Amino acid sequence: MRLALLELLRRPGRFAVAGGALTLLVVLLLLLGGLLDGLYFGSTGALRAQDGDVVVYSASSRESFLRSRIDPDLRATVDEVDGVAATGGLGLALLGAERDGEDDGDTIDVAVIGYELAPRGVPDPPPPGTGWADRRLADDGVEQGDVLLVGPADAPVEVAGFVDDTSYLLQGALWVEPGTWRAIQTSARPDAAVTEGVFQALVVQADPEADLDARALAAAIDEATDGVTKSLTKAEAVLSLPGTRQQNSVFSALIWVAVFVVALVSALFFALVTLERTTLYATLKALGAPSSRLVFGVVVQAALVALGAVVLGGLLTMALGQVIPDTIPVQFEPSRVATSTALVVLASTVGGLLSLRRIIRIDPATAIS
Amino acid sequence: MPALVMEGVRKTYRSGDDEVVALDRADLEVGDDEMVTLLGPSGSGKTTLLSIAGGLLSPTEGRVVVGDQEISNLQPRQLTAFRQREVGFVFQSVNLVPFLTARENLTVVGELAGRPRRDILERADRLLEELGLAGRARNLAGQLSGGERQRVAIGRALMNEPKLVLVDEPTSALDTKLGEAVMELLREEITGRGVAAVVVTHDTRITSYSDRTVEIVDGRLRA
């Protein structure tokens, strides 16, 4: 291992090409991960924040808030299911809004969400005509005390305060009491009006004393309603949001391709280096170096080159993050960065290990003549 | 006790349906402080003999004993351990590790043999001193002259206090004057230490530096 470290220290230029290529791949990986997380968290915050285990839609809605309706009778049926501790109505309308008194003509995209059970990080429903705004709206210039004129009817909602990580499909949420939501929804979409007591979905809290997991509870609810409802666990509901599953699949595929390319770059580089080192390895073997020691040296170099690339790539990505426009949803999560680092080091090490057979086959006798 | 005993050593290779005999029933004994030149033209089998004596190749037939250890039937892993301690090599192209200093080129051999770090450093410094390289110990291999590299290679071969040093074509790429200087250096540094040496060459000018010359032609030894 000492030999491998000394070579890295004294001949860093030899590893510059591989290190440079891996650095660019690290930047790509971190940006892809950042985009994935930015899209995922920006799209799903409103559902992830829900303090419940199951989300109930009407069966014909295909898990769409817009199409779904839960009337008071259906809700009462759900309330009666064994294992249900509490239910809270949920309704959502995606609309444009303008700040009252601002004549700049800028429309802000908002997701007006009427709720009963307070999601995590969101206070209890505010008085009618007021709402808790997602921090994303603050990025659009909205301030506490501002009155937002929502929808085509310019329904006024005063911002009572801000909450974090509750956006929906990359739109800042405006959390209001159910009556306010119904009024806004009905004025904006008369064809999809909601009457008193009706919600689009229910958030269900499981009874901790009932020995039912969320999936079983969801199935029990649908059975009790004779299939009139379509109940999803919270995790399923998050993934069923429009585009979420597809985004995850596409970005995950791109990330794995990038990881594969890391392994490929490392494998090709160390295969070439091994070819160059044939005489050196034959000499060292003739002097008594076991093949395992030489292979370990390559693995150490592959891992350290990858680590160096992660550090450089991380710094480059941080610099890039400063110039990426706010309109691009990039979010660098520590867990994603840690996973990417581990994957790059692992892929590079595996790539380096592919020289194993070549190193083992070097005949020490070739050191002589 | 002789440093090297080879009895009836034969090495053959398959080439299609044919059998190529590289070394044919070679018998050789080298005393424990003896320097023997093995003289022969290209393809005569001298490199094969050197490789078998150094545990780089296993013989097809025959018996090879280095010091008190028979190596004829050792497995590759055992041969690796044998090479770590019992033989030293001086390669034709010197083959120093280019990114190591003169001192590290010696210590790496001690590390491979698993010797204590303190012993390794003391031994390396002593050898460099004796070889007149104390002032060049911290220079990388590429910063040394050709003669200095040869001396480092000799030091590396002696590092683990082997019973036998095997020297491959030490003068092949050198002019007469430099070739003589290298042979004088080998003679001076190897003999007198209780270490035997086998020098393989096709250069008849250097046979006078050894105690004995053995010719090899078509895989057969001729004293």
Coordinates of C-alpha atoms in Angstrom, one line a residue:
Chain A
M1 CA 0.0 0.0 0.0
R2 CA 2.9 2.3 0.7
L3 CA 4.1 1.9 -2.8
A4 CA 0.7 2.9 -4.2
L5 CA 0.5 5.9 -1.9
L6 CA 4.0 7.1 -2.8
E7 CA 3.2 6.8 -6.5
L8 CA 0.1 8.9 -6.0
L9 CA 2.0 11.5 -4.1
R10 CA 5.0 11.7 -6.4
R11 CA 3.3 11.2 -9.7
P12 CA 0.0 12.9 -9.4
G13 CA 0.1 13.9 -13.0
R14 CA -0.1 10.2 -14.0
F15 CA -3.6 10.1 -12.5
A16 CA -4.8 13.5 -13.7
V17 CA -6.7 12.1 -16.7
A18 CA -8.7 9.6 -14.7
G19 CA -9.1 12.0 -11.8
G20 CA -10.4 14.7 -14.2
A21 CA -12.8 12.4 -15.9
L22 CA -14.1 11.1 -12.5
T23 CA -14.4 14.6 -11.2
L24 CA -16.7 15.5 -14.2
L25 CA -18.7 12.4 -13.6
V26 CA -19.1 13.3 -9.9
V27 CA -20.4 16.7 -10.9
L28 CA -22.9 15.0 -13.2
L29 CA -23.9 12.6 -10.5
L30 CA -24.4 15.3 -7.9
L31 CA -26.3 17.5 -10.3
L32 CA -28.6 14.6 -11.3
G33 CA -29.1 13.7 -7.7
G34 CA -29.8 17.3 -6.8
L35 CA -32.3 17.7 -9.7
L36 CA -34.0 14.4 -8.6
D37 CA -34.3 15.6 -5.0
G38 CA -35.3 19.1 -6.0
L39 CA -38.1 17.7 -8.2
Y40 CA -39.1 15.1 -5.7
F41 CA -39.2 17.2 -2.6
G42 CA -40.6 20.2 -4.5
S43 CA -43.4 18.0 -5.8
T44 CA -44.3 15.9 -2.9
G45 CA -43.9 18.1 0.2
A46 CA -47.6 18.7 0.8
L47 CA -48.3 14.9 1.0
R48 CA -45.1 13.9 2.8
A49 CA -46.0 16.4 5.5
Q50 CA -49.3 14.8 6.2
D51 CA -49.6 13.4 9.7
G52 CA -51.4 10.2 8.6
D53 CA -50.8 6.7 7.4
V54 CA -53.3 6.3 4.6
V55 CA -54.7 8.7 1.9
V56 CA -58.2 7.9 0.7
Y57 CA -59.4 9.0 -2.8
S58 CA -62.6 8.1 -4.6
A59 CA -62.1 5.0 -6.7
S60 CA -62.9 6.7 -10.0
S61 CA -60.5 9.5 -9.5
R62 CA -57.3 7.5 -10.5
E63 CA -55.7 9.1 -7.5
S64 CA -56.3 12.7 -8.7
F65 CA -57.3 15.3 -6.2
L66 CA -59.1 17.2 -8.9
R67 CA -61.4 14.3 -9.8
S68 CA -61.7 12.8 -6.4
R69 CA -64.7 13.5 -4.1
I70 CA -65.3 12.2 -0.5
D71 CA -68.8 13.1 0.7
P72 CA -69.8 13.0 4.4
D73 CA -71.5 9.6 4.1
L74 CA -68.4 8.0 2.6
R75 CA -66.3 9.6 5.3
A76 CA -68.5 8.2 8.0
T77 CA -68.0 4.7 6.5
V78 CA -64.3 5.2 6.6
D79 CA -64.5 6.5 10.2
E80 CA -66.1 3.3 11.2
V81 CA -63.4 1.0 9.9
D82 CA -61.5 -0.9 12.6
G83 CA -58.0 0.5 13.0
V84 CA -59.0 4.1 12.0
A85 CA -58.2 6.5 14.8
A86 CA -59.0 9.8 13.0
T87 CA -59.6 11.2 9.6
G88 CA -59.0 14.6 8.2
G89 CA -60.4 16.1 5.0
L90 CA -58.1 17.4 2.4
G91 CA -58.8 19.5 -0.7
L92 CA -56.5 21.1 -3.2
A93 CA -56.7 23.7 -6.0
L94 CA -53.8 24.8 -8.3
L95 CA -54.3 28.4 -9.2
G96 CA -52.6 31.6 -9.9
A97 CA -52.4 34.5 -7.4
E98 CA -51.4 38.1 -7.3
R99 CA -50.3 40.2 -4.4
D100 CA -52.9 42.8 -3.5
G101 CA -51.6 46.3 -4.1
E102 CA -48.9 45.1 -6.5
D103 CA -49.6 46.0 -10.1
D104 CA -46.5 44.3 -11.6
G105 CA -48.8 41.8 -13.2
D106 CA -46.7 38.9 -11.9
T107 CA -48.8 35.8 -11.3
I108 CA -47.6 33.5 -8.5
D109 CA -48.4 29.8 -8.8
V110 CA -50.0 28.5 -5.6
A111 CA -51.5 25.3 -4.4
V112 CA -54.4 26.2 -2.1
I113 CA -54.9 23.3 0.3
G114 CA -57.8 23.1 2.6
Y115 CA -57.1 20.8 5.6
E116 CA -58.4 19.6 8.9
L117 CA -55.5 17.5 10.4
A118 CA -52.5 19.7 10.8
P119 CA -49.6 18.3 8.8
R120 CA -46.1 18.2 10.4
G121 CA -44.7 21.7 10.6
V122 CA -48.0 23.3 9.8
P123 CA -50.1 24.9 12.6
D124 CA -53.8 24.1 13.0
P125 CA -56.1 25.6 10.3
P126 CA -56.0 29.4 10.4
P127 CA -59.1 31.6 10.5
P128 CA -61.2 31.9 7.3
G129 CA -59.5 34.2 4.7
T130 CA -56.0 33.6 6.0
G131 CA -53.4 30.9 5.2
W132 CA -50.0 29.5 6.1
A133 CA -47.7 30.0 3.1
D134 CA -45.0 27.6 2.0
R135 CA -41.5 29.1 2.1
R136 CA -41.4 28.7 -1.7
L137 CA -43.9 31.6 -1.9
A138 CA -41.5 33.8 0.1
D139 CA -38.9 33.2 -2.8
D140 CA -41.6 34.7 -5.1
G141 CA -41.6 37.8 -3.0
V142 CA -44.6 37.1 -0.8
E143 CA -44.3 38.4 2.8
Q144 CA -46.2 37.8 6.0
G145 CA -49.3 40.0 6.1
D146 CA -49.5 40.2 2.3
V147 CA -53.0 39.5 0.8
L148 CA -52.9 37.2 -2.1
L149 CA -55.8 37.5 -4.6
V150 CA -56.3 33.9 -5.6
G151 CA -57.8 32.5 -8.8
P152 CA -59.9 34.2 -11.4
A153 CA -62.3 35.5 -8.7
D154 CA -59.4 37.2 -6.9
A155 CA -60.4 35.5 -3.6
P156 CA -58.3 37.3 -0.9
V157 CA -56.1 35.2 1.4
E158 CA -53.9 36.9 4.0
V159 CA -50.6 35.2 4.7
A160 CA -50.5 34.5 8.4
G161 CA -47.0 33.0 8.4
F162 CA -44.6 30.6 6.6
V163 CA -44.1 26.8 6.8
D164 CA -41.3 24.7 5.2
D165 CA -41.2 21.9 2.7
T166 CA -44.9 21.7 1.9
S167 CA -44.9 22.5 -1.8
Y168 CA -47.0 20.6 -4.3
L169 CA -45.9 19.9 -7.9
L170 CA -43.3 22.6 -7.5
Q171 CA -45.9 25.2 -6.4
G172 CA -45.9 26.8 -3.1
A173 CA -48.8 25.7 -0.8
L174 CA -51.2 28.0 0.8
W175 CA -52.7 26.1 3.8
V176 CA -56.3 27.3 4.6
E177 CA -59.3 26.1 6.5
P178 CA -61.7 23.9 4.5
G179 CA -64.3 26.7 4.0
T180 CA -61.8 29.0 2.4
W181 CA -60.6 26.3 0.1
R182 CA -64.2 25.3 -1.0
A183 CA -65.0 28.9 -1.8
I184 CA -61.8 29.3 -3.9
Q185 CA -62.3 26.0 -5.6
T186 CA -66.0 26.7 -6.4
S187 CA -65.3 30.2 -7.7
A188 CA -62.4 29.1 -9.8
R189 CA -64.0 25.9 -11.1
P190 CA -67.8 26.1 -11.0
D191 CA -67.9 22.9 -13.0
A192 CA -65.9 21.2 -10.2
A193 CA -67.6 22.9 -7.2
V194 CA -67.5 21.3 -3.8
T195 CA -70.3 21.5 -1.4
E196 CA -70.2 21.8 2.4
G197 CA -68.7 18.7 4.0
V198 CA -67.2 17.4 0.8
F199 CA -63.4 16.9 0.4
Q200 CA -61.2 15.6 -2.3
A201 CA -59.4 13.1 -0.1
L202 CA -59.1 11.9 3.4
V203 CA -56.0 11.6 5.5
V204 CA -56.4 8.6 7.8
Q205 CA -54.5 8.1 11.1
A206 CA -54.2 4.5 12.1
D207 CA -55.0 3.5 15.7
P208 CA -51.7 2.6 17.2
E209 CA -53.3 -0.1 19.3
A210 CA -54.8 -1.9 16.2
D211 CA -52.3 -4.4 14.9
L212 CA -52.6 -3.2 11.3
D213 CA -49.9 -1.9 9.0
A214 CA -50.8 1.0 6.6
R215 CA -51.3 -1.3 3.6
A216 CA -53.7 -3.6 5.5
L217 CA -55.6 -0.6 6.8
A218 CA -55.9 0.8 3.3
A219 CA -57.3 -2.5 2.1
A220 CA -59.7 -2.7 5.0
I221 CA -61.0 0.8 4.1
D222 CA -61.6 -0.1 0.5
E223 CA -63.3 -3.2 1.5
A224 CA -65.6 -1.4 3.9
T225 CA -66.6 1.1 1.2
D226 CA -67.3 -1.7 -1.3
G227 CA -64.6 -0.4 -3.6
V228 CA -66.0 3.1 -3.8
T229 CA -62.6 4.4 -2.4
K230 CA -59.1 3.9 -3.5
S231 CA -56.9 4.0 -0.5
L232 CA -53.1 4.3 -0.6
T233 CA -50.4 4.3 2.0
K234 CA -48.8 7.7 2.4
A235 CA -45.7 6.4 0.6
E236 CA -47.8 5.1 -2.3
A237 CA -49.8 8.3 -2.4
V238 CA -46.5 10.3 -2.7
L239 CA -45.3 8.2 -5.6
S240 CA -48.7 8.4 -7.3
L241 CA -48.5 12.1 -7.7
P242 CA -48.3 13.1 -11.4
G243 CA -44.9 12.4 -12.8
T244 CA -43.2 11.5 -9.6
R245 CA -42.6 7.8 -10.3
Q246 CA -41.5 8.6 -13.8
Q247 CA -39.1 11.3 -12.6
N248 CA -37.6 8.9 -10.1
S249 CA -37.2 6.2 -12.7
V250 CA -35.6 8.4 -15.3
F251 CA -33.2 10.1 -12.9
S252 CA -32.3 6.8 -11.2
A253 CA -31.5 5.3 -14.6
L254 CA -29.3 8.3 -15.5
I255 CA -27.6 8.0 -12.1
W256 CA -26.9 4.3 -12.5
V257 CA -25.5 4.9 -16.0
A258 CA -23.2 7.6 -14.6
V259 CA -22.0 5.1 -11.9
F260 CA -21.4 2.5 -14.6
V261 CA -19.4 5.0 -16.6
V262 CA -17.3 5.7 -13.4
A263 CA -16.5 2.0 -13.2
L264 CA -15.7 1.9 -16.9
V265 CA -13.4 4.9 -16.7
S266 CA -11.6 3.4 -13.7
A267 CA -11.4 0.0 -15.3
L268 CA -10.0 1.3 -18.6
F269 CA -7.5 3.6 -16.8
F270 CA -6.1 1.0 -14.5
A271 CA -6.0 -1.6 -17.3
L272 CA -3.8 0.8 -19.3
V273 CA -1.7 1.6 -16.2
T274 CA -1.3 -2.1 -15.5
L275 CA -0.1 -2.6 -19.1
E276 CA 2.4 0.2 -18.6
R277 CA 3.5 -1.4 -15.3
T278 CA 4.1 -4.9 -16.6
T279 CA 7.8 -4.7 -16.2
L280 CA 7.5 -3.0 -12.8
Y281 CA 5.1 -5.6 -11.5
A282 CA 7.2 -8.5 -12.9
T283 CA 10.2 -7.0 -11.1
L284 CA 8.3 -6.6 -7.9
K285 CA 7.0 -10.2 -8.2
A286 CA 10.5 -11.4 -8.8
L287 CA 11.6 -9.6 -5.7
G288 CA 8.9 -11.4 -3.7
A289 CA 5.8 -9.2 -3.9
P290 CA 2.7 -11.4 -3.9
S291 CA 0.0 -10.5 -6.6
S292 CA -2.5 -9.7 -3.8
R293 CA -0.3 -6.9 -2.6
L294 CA 0.0 -5.4 -6.1
V295 CA -3.8 -5.7 -6.7
F296 CA -4.4 -4.1 -3.3
G297 CA -2.2 -1.2 -4.4
V298 CA -4.3 -0.7 -7.5
V299 CA -7.5 -0.8 -5.4
V300 CA -6.2 1.7 -3.0
Q301 CA -5.2 4.0 -5.9
A302 CA -8.6 3.6 -7.5
A303 CA -10.4 4.4 -4.3
L304 CA -8.2 7.4 -3.5
V305 CA -8.4 8.8 -7.1
A306 CA -12.2 8.5 -6.7
L307 CA -12.2 10.2 -3.3
G308 CA -10.1 13.1 -4.7
A309 CA -12.6 13.3 -7.6
V310 CA -15.5 13.4 -5.1
V311 CA -13.8 16.3 -3.2
L312 CA -13.1 18.3 -6.4
G313 CA -16.4 17.4 -7.9
G314 CA -18.2 18.4 -4.7
L315 CA -16.5 21.8 -4.7
L316 CA -17.2 22.3 -8.4
T317 CA -20.9 21.4 -7.8
M318 CA -21.1 23.8 -4.9
A319 CA -19.8 26.5 -7.1
L320 CA -22.2 25.6 -9.8
G321 CA -25.1 25.6 -7.3
Q322 CA -24.4 29.3 -6.7
V323 CA -25.1 30.2 -10.3
I324 CA -28.0 27.8 -11.1
P325 CA -31.1 29.9 -11.5
D326 CA -33.8 29.6 -8.8
T327 CA -36.2 28.4 -11.4
I328 CA -34.3 25.1 -11.7
P329 CA -35.3 22.9 -8.7
V330 CA -31.9 21.6 -7.4
Q331 CA -31.7 20.4 -3.9
F332 CA -28.5 18.9 -2.5
E333 CA -29.4 16.4 0.3
P334 CA -26.6 15.2 2.6
S335 CA -27.8 11.6 2.3
R336 CA -27.8 11.8 -1.5
V337 CA -24.2 13.3 -1.5
A338 CA -23.1 10.6 0.9
T339 CA -24.6 7.9 -1.3
S340 CA -23.1 9.3 -4.5
T341 CA -19.7 9.5 -2.8
A342 CA -20.0 5.8 -1.7
L343 CA -21.1 4.8 -5.2
V344 CA -18.3 6.6 -7.0
V345 CA -15.7 5.1 -4.6
L346 CA -17.2 1.7 -4.9
A347 CA -17.6 1.8 -8.7
S348 CA -14.0 3.1 -9.1
T349 CA -12.7 0.4 -6.8
V350 CA -14.6 -2.3 -8.7
G351 CA -13.2 -0.9 -12.0
G352 CA -9.7 -1.0 -10.6
L353 CA -10.3 -4.6 -9.4
L354 CA -10.9 -5.6 -13.1
S355 CA -7.1 -5.5 -13.5
L356 CA -6.9 -8.3 -11.0
R357 CA -6.6 -11.1 -13.7
R358 CA -4.1 -9.1 -15.7
I359 CA -1.9 -8.5 -12.7
I360 CA -2.1 -12.1 -11.5
R361 CA -1.1 -13.3 -15.0
I362 CA 2.1 -11.2 -15.1
D363 CA 5.0 -13.7 -15.0
P364 CA 7.8 -12.7 -12.6
A365 CA 10.2 -14.5 -15.0
T366 CA 9.7 -11.8 -17.5
A367 CA 11.7 -9.5 -15.3
I368 CA 14.7 -11.4 -16.5
S369 CA 15.5 -10.7 -20.1
Chain B
M1 CA 27.4 -25.9 2.3
P2 CA 27.1 -24.9 -1.4
A3 CA 24.9 -21.9 -2.1
L4 CA 23.3 -23.5 -5.1
V5 CA 23.0 -27.2 -6.2
M6 CA 21.3 -28.2 -9.4
E7 CA 21.1 -31.8 -10.3
G8 CA 19.8 -33.2 -13.6
V9 CA 17.7 -30.1 -14.1
R10 CA 15.6 -30.2 -17.2
K11 CA 13.1 -27.6 -18.5
T12 CA 10.9 -28.2 -21.5
Y13 CA 8.1 -26.3 -23.1
R14 CA 5.3 -27.4 -25.4
S15 CA 5.2 -25.8 -28.8
G16 CA 2.2 -27.4 -30.6
D17 CA 2.9 -31.1 -30.8
D18 CA 6.6 -30.5 -30.3
E19 CA 8.7 -30.4 -27.1
V20 CA 11.2 -27.7 -26.9
V21 CA 14.1 -28.4 -24.5
A22 CA 15.3 -25.1 -22.9
L23 CA 17.6 -26.7 -20.3
D24 CA 18.8 -30.3 -20.7
R25 CA 19.9 -32.2 -17.5
A26 CA 22.0 -29.4 -16.1
D27 CA 24.3 -30.1 -13.1
L28 CA 25.8 -27.1 -11.3
E29 CA 27.2 -26.4 -7.9
V30 CA 28.1 -22.9 -6.7
G31 CA 30.1 -22.5 -3.5
D32 CA 28.9 -20.2 -0.7
D33 CA 31.3 -17.4 -1.6
E34 CA 31.8 -18.2 -5.2
M35 CA 31.1 -16.1 -8.3
V36 CA 30.3 -18.1 -11.3
T37 CA 29.8 -16.7 -14.8
L38 CA 27.4 -18.6 -17.0
L39 CA 28.4 -17.8 -20.6
G40 CA 26.3 -18.6 -23.6
P41 CA 24.8 -17.1 -26.7
S42 CA 21.2 -16.0 -27.0
G43 CA 18.7 -18.9 -26.7
S44 CA 21.3 -21.2 -25.1
G45 CA 19.1 -21.6 -21.9
K46 CA 21.1 -19.4 -19.5
T47 CA 18.1 -17.2 -18.7
T48 CA 16.1 -20.4 -18.0
L49 CA 18.7 -21.7 -15.7
L50 CA 18.9 -18.3 -13.9
S51 CA 15.1 -18.3 -13.6
I52 CA 15.0 -21.8 -12.1
A53 CA 17.8 -21.0 -9.7
G54 CA 15.9 -17.9 -8.5
G55 CA 12.6 -19.6 -8.1
L56 CA 11.0 -17.8 -11.0
L57 CA 10.4 -21.0 -12.9
S58 CA 10.0 -24.6 -11.7
P59 CA 12.0 -27.3 -13.5
T60 CA 10.3 -30.0 -15.4
E61 CA 12.7 -32.5 -13.9
G62 CA 15.6 -32.5 -11.5
R63 CA 16.5 -31.1 -8.2
V64 CA 17.4 -27.5 -7.2
V65 CA 18.7 -26.6 -3.7
V66 CA 19.5 -23.1 -2.6
G67 CA 21.3 -23.0 0.7
D68 CA 19.5 -25.7 2.7
Q69 CA 16.2 -25.4 0.9
E70 CA 15.1 -27.6 -1.9
I71 CA 12.9 -25.5 -4.2
S72 CA 12.2 -27.9 -7.1
N73 CA 8.7 -28.7 -6.1
L74 CA 7.6 -25.6 -4.3
Q75 CA 4.2 -24.1 -5.1
P76 CA 4.0 -20.5 -6.6
R77 CA 3.2 -19.0 -3.2
Q78 CA 6.1 -20.8 -1.5
L79 CA 8.4 -19.7 -4.3
T80 CA 7.3 -16.1 -3.7
A81 CA 8.2 -16.4 0.0
F82 CA 11.5 -18.0 -1.0
R83 CA 12.4 -15.1 -3.3
Q84 CA 11.7 -12.6 -0.6
R85 CA 14.6 -13.9 1.6
E86 CA 16.9 -16.4 -0.1
V87 CA 17.9 -14.8 -3.4
G88 CA 18.8 -11.4 -4.7
F89 CA 18.4 -10.3 -8.3
V90 CA 20.3 -7.7 -10.4
F91 CA 18.3 -7.3 -13.5
Q92 CA 19.6 -6.5 -17.0
S93 CA 17.8 -3.2 -17.2
V94 CA 18.3 -2.5 -13.4
N95 CA 14.5 -2.1 -13.1
L96 CA 14.5 0.3 -10.1
V97 CA 11.1 1.5 -9.0
P98 CA 11.1 4.9 -10.7
F99 CA 9.0 6.8 -8.1
L100 CA 11.1 5.6 -5.1
T101 CA 14.3 7.1 -3.8
A102 CA 17.5 5.1 -3.7
R103 CA 16.9 4.3 -0.1
E104 CA 13.3 3.3 -0.7
N105 CA 14.3 1.0 -3.5
L106 CA 16.2 -0.9 -0.9
T107 CA 13.7 -0.7 2.0
V108 CA 10.8 -1.9 -0.2
V109 CA 12.6 -5.3 -0.5
G110 CA 12.9 -5.5 3.2
E111 CA 9.3 -4.7 3.6
L112 CA 8.3 -7.4 1.2
A113 CA 10.3 -9.9 3.4
G114 CA 8.4 -8.7 6.5
R115 CA 11.5 -7.6 8.3
P116 CA 11.3 -5.2 11.3
R117 CA 11.2 -1.6 10.1
R118 CA 14.2 -0.6 12.2
D119 CA 16.4 -3.4 10.8
I120 CA 15.3 -2.5 7.3
L121 CA 16.4 1.2 7.7
E122 CA 19.7 0.3 9.4
R123 CA 20.5 -2.3 6.7
A124 CA 19.6 0.0 3.8
D125 CA 21.6 2.9 5.2
R126 CA 24.6 0.6 5.8
L127 CA 24.5 -0.7 2.3
L128 CA 24.1 2.7 0.8
E129 CA 27.1 3.9 2.8
E130 CA 29.2 0.9 1.6
L131 CA 28.1 1.4 -2.0
G132 CA 29.1 5.1 -1.8
L133 CA 25.5 6.3 -2.2
A134 CA 24.9 7.8 1.3
G135 CA 24.7 11.2 -0.3
R136 CA 22.2 10.1 -2.9
A137 CA 19.9 8.1 -0.6
R138 CA 17.0 10.6 -1.0
N139 CA 17.3 11.0 -4.8
L140 CA 14.6 9.4 -6.9
A141 CA 15.8 6.6 -9.3
G142 CA 15.5 8.9 -12.3
Q143 CA 17.9 11.4 -10.7
L144 CA 20.7 8.9 -10.4
S145 CA 23.4 8.2 -13.0
G146 CA 23.6 4.8 -14.7
G147 CA 26.4 3.7 -12.5
E148 CA 24.6 4.8 -9.3
R149 CA 21.5 2.9 -10.4
Q150 CA 23.6 -0.2 -10.9
R151 CA 24.9 0.2 -7.4
V152 CA 21.4 0.7 -6.0
A153 CA 20.4 -2.5 -7.8
I154 CA 23.2 -4.4 -6.2
G155 CA 22.3 -3.0 -2.8
R156 CA 18.7 -4.1 -3.4
A157 CA 19.9 -7.6 -4.3
L158 CA 21.9 -7.7 -1.0
M159 CA 19.2 -6.1 1.1
N160 CA 17.8 -9.3 2.7
E161 CA 21.2 -10.9 3.1
P162 CA 20.5 -13.7 0.6
K163 CA 22.7 -16.8 0.1
L164 CA 22.7 -16.3 -3.7
V165 CA 22.7 -13.3 -6.0
L166 CA 21.6 -13.8 -9.6
V167 CA 22.9 -11.3 -12.1
D168 CA 21.3 -11.0 -15.5
E169 CA 23.4 -9.7 -18.4
P170 CA 25.0 -6.8 -16.4
T171 CA 27.0 -5.4 -19.3
S172 CA 24.8 -6.0 -22.3
A173 CA 23.9 -2.4 -22.8
L174 CA 27.2 -0.9 -21.7
D175 CA 30.4 0.0 -23.5
T176 CA 33.6 -1.9 -22.6
K177 CA 34.8 0.6 -20.0
L178 CA 31.5 0.9 -18.2
G179 CA 31.0 -2.9 -18.4
E180 CA 34.3 -3.5 -16.7
A181 CA 33.4 -0.9 -14.0
V182 CA 30.1 -2.7 -13.4
M183 CA 31.8 -6.1 -13.1
E184 CA 34.5 -4.7 -10.8
L185 CA 31.6 -3.3 -8.7
L186 CA 29.8 -6.6 -8.6
R187 CA 33.0 -8.4 -7.7
E188 CA 33.9 -5.9 -5.0
E189 CA 30.4 -5.7 -3.5
I190 CA 29.3 -9.3 -3.6
T191 CA 32.3 -11.4 -2.9
G192 CA 33.7 -11.2 0.6
R193 CA 30.2 -11.0 2.0
G194 CA 29.7 -14.8 2.1
V195 CA 27.3 -14.5 -0.8
A196 CA 27.4 -16.6 -3.9
A197 CA 26.7 -15.1 -7.3
V198 CA 25.8 -16.4 -10.7
V199 CA 26.4 -13.9 -13.5
V200 CA 24.7 -14.7 -16.8
T201 CA 26.2 -13.2 -19.9
H202 CA 27.1 -13.7 -23.5
D203 CA 30.0 -11.2 -23.1
T204 CA 33.3 -13.1 -23.1
R205 CA 35.2 -10.0 -21.9
I206 CA 33.8 -10.2 -18.4
T207 CA 34.6 -13.8 -17.5
S208 CA 37.9 -12.9 -15.8
Y209 CA 36.0 -11.2 -13.0
S210 CA 34.5 -14.4 -11.7
D211 CA 36.0 -17.4 -9.9
R212 CA 34.8 -19.8 -12.6
T213 CA 33.1 -19.8 -15.9
V214 CA 30.6 -22.4 -17.1
E215 CA 29.5 -22.4 -20.7
I216 CA 26.0 -23.2 -21.8
V217 CA 25.1 -24.2 -25.3
D218 CA 21.7 -25.5 -26.5
G219 CA 20.6 -26.0 -22.9
R220 CA 23.6 -28.1 -21.9
L221 CA 26.3 -27.0 -19.5
R222 CA 30.0 -27.4 -20.3
A223 CA 32.4 -26.6 -17.5

